[in-house]
Short mmCIF file of C-alpha atoms in Angstrom, two decimals:
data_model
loop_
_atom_site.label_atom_id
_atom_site.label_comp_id
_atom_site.label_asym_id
_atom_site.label_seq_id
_atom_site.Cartn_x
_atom_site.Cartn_y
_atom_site.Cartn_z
CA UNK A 1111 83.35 27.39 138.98
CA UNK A 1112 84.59 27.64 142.75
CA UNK A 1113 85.43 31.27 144.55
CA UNK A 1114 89.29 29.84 144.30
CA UNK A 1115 89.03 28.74 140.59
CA UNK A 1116 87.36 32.03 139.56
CA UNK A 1117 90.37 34.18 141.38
CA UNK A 1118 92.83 32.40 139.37
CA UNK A 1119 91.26 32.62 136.35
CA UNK A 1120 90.48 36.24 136.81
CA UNK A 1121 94.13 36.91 138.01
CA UNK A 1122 93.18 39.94 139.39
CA UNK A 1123 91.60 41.14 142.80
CA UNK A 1124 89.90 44.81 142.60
CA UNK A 1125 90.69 46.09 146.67
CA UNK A 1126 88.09 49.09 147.14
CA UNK A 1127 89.14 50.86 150.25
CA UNK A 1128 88.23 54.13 151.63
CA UNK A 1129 85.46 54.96 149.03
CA UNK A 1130 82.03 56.10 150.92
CA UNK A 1131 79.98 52.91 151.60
CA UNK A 1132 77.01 54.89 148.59
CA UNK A 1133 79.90 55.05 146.37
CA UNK A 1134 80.95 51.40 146.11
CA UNK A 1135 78.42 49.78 144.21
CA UNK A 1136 78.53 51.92 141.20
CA UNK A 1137 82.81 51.43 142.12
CA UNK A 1138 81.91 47.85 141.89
CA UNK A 1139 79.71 47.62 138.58
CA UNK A 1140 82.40 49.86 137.07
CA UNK A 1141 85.22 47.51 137.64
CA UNK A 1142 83.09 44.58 136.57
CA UNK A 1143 82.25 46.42 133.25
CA UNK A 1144 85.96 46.41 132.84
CA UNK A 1145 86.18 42.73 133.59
CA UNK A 1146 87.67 42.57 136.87
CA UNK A 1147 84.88 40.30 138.59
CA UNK A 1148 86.84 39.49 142.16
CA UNK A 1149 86.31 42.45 144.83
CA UNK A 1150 87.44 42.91 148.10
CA UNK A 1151 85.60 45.54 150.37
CA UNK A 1152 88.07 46.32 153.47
CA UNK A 1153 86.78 45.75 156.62
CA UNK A 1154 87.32 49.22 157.47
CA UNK A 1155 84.40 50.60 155.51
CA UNK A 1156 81.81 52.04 157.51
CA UNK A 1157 78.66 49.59 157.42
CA UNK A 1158 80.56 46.60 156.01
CA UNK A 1159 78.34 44.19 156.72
CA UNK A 1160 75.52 45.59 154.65
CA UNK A 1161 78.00 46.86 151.80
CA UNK A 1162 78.96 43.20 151.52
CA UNK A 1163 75.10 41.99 151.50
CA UNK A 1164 73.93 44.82 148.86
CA UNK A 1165 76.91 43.71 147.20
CA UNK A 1166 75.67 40.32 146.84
CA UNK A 1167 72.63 40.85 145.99
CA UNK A 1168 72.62 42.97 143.18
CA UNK A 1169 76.13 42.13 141.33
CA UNK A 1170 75.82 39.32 138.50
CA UNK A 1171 76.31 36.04 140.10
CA UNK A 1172 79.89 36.06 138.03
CA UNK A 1173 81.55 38.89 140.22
CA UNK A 1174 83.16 37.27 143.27
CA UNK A 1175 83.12 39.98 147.04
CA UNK A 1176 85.22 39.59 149.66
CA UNK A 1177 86.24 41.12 152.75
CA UNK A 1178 89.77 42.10 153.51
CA UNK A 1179 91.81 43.71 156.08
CA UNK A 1180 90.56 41.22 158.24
CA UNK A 1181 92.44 40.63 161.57
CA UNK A 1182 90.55 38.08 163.93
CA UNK A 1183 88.40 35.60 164.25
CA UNK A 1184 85.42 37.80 165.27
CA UNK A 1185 85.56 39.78 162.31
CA UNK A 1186 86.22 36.94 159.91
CA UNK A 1187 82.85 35.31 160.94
CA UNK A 1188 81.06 38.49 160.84
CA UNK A 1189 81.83 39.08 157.25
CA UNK A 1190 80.93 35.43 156.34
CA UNK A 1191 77.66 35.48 157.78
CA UNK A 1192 77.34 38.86 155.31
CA UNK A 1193 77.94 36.81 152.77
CA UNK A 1194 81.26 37.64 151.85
CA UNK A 1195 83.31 34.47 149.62
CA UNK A 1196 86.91 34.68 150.43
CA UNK A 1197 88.66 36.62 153.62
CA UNK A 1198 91.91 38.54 152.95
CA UNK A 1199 94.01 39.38 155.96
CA UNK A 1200 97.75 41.78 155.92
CA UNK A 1201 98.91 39.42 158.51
CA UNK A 1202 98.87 35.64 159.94
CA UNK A 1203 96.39 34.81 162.57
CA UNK A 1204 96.38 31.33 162.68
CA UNK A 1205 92.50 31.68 164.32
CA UNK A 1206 91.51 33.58 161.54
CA UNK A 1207 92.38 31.11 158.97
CA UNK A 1208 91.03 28.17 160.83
CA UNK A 1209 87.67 29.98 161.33
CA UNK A 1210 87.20 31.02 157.57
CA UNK A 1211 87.87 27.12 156.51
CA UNK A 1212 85.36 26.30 159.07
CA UNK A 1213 82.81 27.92 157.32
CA UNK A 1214 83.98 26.75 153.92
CA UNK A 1215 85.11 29.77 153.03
CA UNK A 1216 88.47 30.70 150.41
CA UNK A 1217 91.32 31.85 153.39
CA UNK A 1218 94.05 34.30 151.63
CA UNK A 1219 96.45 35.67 154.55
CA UNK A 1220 98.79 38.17 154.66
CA UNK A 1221 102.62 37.50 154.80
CA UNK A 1222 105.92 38.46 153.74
CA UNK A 1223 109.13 36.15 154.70
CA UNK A 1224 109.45 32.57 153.61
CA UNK A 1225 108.13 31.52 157.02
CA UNK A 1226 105.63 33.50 157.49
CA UNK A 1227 104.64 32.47 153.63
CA UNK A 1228 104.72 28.40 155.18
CA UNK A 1229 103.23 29.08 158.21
CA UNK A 1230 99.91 30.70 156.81
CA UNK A 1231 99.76 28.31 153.70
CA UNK A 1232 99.75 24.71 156.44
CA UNK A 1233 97.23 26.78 158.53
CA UNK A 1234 94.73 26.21 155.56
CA UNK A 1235 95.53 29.55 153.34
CA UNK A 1236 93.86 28.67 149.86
CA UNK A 1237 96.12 31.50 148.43
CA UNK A 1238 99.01 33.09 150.38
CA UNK A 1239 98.76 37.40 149.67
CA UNK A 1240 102.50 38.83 149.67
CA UNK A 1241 102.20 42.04 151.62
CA UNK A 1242 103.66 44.75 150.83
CA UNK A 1243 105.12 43.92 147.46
CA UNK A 1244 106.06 47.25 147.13
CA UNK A 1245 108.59 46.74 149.21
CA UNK A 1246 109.96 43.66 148.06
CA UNK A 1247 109.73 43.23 144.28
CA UNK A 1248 109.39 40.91 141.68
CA UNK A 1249 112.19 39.43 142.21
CA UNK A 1250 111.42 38.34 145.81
CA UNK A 1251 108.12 36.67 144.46
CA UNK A 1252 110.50 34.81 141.88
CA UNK A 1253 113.51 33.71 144.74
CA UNK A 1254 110.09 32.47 147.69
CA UNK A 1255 108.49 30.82 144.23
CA UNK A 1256 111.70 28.64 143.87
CA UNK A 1257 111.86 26.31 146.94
CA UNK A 1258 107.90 27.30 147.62
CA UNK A 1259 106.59 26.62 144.65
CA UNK A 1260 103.61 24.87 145.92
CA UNK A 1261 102.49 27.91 147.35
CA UNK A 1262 100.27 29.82 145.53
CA UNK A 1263 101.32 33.56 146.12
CA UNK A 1264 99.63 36.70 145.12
CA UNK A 1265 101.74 39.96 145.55
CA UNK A 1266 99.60 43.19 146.91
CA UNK A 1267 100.76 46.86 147.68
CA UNK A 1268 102.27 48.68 145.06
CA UNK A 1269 101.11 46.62 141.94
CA UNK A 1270 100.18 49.26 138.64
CA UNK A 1271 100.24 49.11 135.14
CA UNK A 1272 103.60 49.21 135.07
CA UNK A 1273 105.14 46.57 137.03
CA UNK A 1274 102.17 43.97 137.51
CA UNK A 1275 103.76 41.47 134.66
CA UNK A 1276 106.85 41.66 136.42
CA UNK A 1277 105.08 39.94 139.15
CA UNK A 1278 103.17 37.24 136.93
CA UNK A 1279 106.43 36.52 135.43
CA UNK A 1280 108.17 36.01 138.84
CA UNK A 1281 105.30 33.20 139.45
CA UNK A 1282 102.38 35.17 141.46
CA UNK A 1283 98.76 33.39 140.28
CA UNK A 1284 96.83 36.27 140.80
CA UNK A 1285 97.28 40.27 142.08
CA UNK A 1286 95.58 42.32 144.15
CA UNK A 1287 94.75 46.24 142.86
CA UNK A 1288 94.91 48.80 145.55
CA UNK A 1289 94.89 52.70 145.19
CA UNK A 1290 96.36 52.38 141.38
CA UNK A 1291 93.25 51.24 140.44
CA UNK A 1292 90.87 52.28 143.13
CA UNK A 1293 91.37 56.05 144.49
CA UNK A 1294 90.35 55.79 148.15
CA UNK A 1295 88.45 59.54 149.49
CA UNK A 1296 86.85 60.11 146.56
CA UNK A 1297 83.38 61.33 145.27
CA UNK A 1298 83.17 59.24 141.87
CA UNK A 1299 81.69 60.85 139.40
CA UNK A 1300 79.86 59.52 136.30
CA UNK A 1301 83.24 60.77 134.27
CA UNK A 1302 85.39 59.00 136.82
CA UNK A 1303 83.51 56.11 136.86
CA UNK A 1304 83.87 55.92 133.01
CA UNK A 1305 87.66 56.19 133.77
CA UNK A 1306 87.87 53.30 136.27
CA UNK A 1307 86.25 51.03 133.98
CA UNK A 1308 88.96 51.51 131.54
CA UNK A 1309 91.45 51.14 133.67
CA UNK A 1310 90.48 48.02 134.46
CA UNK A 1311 90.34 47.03 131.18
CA UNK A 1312 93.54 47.84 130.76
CA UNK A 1313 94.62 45.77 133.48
CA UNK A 1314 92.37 42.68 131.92
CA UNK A 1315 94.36 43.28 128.76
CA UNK A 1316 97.72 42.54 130.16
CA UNK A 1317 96.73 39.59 132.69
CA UNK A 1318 94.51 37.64 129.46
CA UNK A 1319 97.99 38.01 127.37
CA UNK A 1320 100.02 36.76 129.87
CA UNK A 1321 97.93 34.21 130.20
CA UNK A 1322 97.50 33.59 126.46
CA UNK A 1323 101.45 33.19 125.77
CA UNK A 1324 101.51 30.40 128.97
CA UNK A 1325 99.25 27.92 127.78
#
């Protein structure tokens, strides 16, 4: 299965930021106990590079890692050569995109109006992240999803338990998971590790029976 196949069928992106580089890979076997197998690590995070390649190495060849909050080229290639399978990015840079295609590598850019949205998708986005959702709804995914609807669109910021089938319903093919799932400045503990994996079981649930009732 391809990186691109696997985030649709997963329908869910698990976006660990701010957790203490010696925290994430116990963050990271947690949420794939709980089935969500696509991760993005956040540029941010002190020693990326090596997160990402410790990542790779010792995470079942099913869980997919990425890099996001990625805002040029530079950085884009850096996290490739890491190892990291798909590239988010909060915003379009057109030399971004073209350099993560160039190295064969799944291109999901940040964007918000309908242009924007275009504009990042004919660059060569594989998947076009809505950013922030939060502050434009379900029903904004459903109104760009009309004359757009080749556009594959995944909403991010703001996306919980609560309000995440909204957003499948509205037409996004996948979501991405930020501090509801994921508590950035924290010292997991065994207990709260326990916890996260739940939660993202919880989030499995919902996405599978959504997905269920549309086939």
């Amino acid at each position: 299965m391809s990186v691109l196949q696997n985030i649709y069928e997963n329908g869910l992106v698990g976006i660990i930021r701010g957790v203490q580089p010696d925290d994430i890979l116990d963050v990271a076997k947690s949420l794939h106990q709980g089935g969500i197998h696509t991760l993005e690590i956040t540029a941010d995070t002190p020693r990326i590079l090596q997160v990402i390649e410790q990542l790779r190495e010792e995470l079942p060849e099913e869980v997919i890692v990425g890099a996001g909050t990625v805002l040029d080229a530079e950085t884009a290639r850096a996290v490739i050569m890491a190892g990291a399978q798909f590239v988010f990015s909060p915003t379009v840079n057109i030399d971004m995109i073209q350099t993560t295609k160039r190295y064969g590598v799944v291109s999901i850019p940040g964007a918000l109006t309908p242009t924007e949205i275009l504009t990042a998708y004919e660059a060569g986005g594989d998947v076009i992240k809505v950013f922030p959702a939060r502050s434009a709804g379900p029903n904004y995914i459903k109104d760009v999803n009309g004359p757009l609807s080749h556009i594959p669109l995944m909403p991010t910021g703001g996306i919980n338990l609560d309000n995440i089938m909204d957003y499948f319903q509205a037409g996004a093919v996948a979501a991405g998971l930020g501090g509801s799932l994921v508590q950035a400045k924290k010292k997991y503990t065994e207990t709260d590790l326990a916890e996260l994996t739940e939660k993202a079981k919880a989030y499995v649930e919902k996405v599978k029976a959504f997905q269920n009732n549309v086939q």
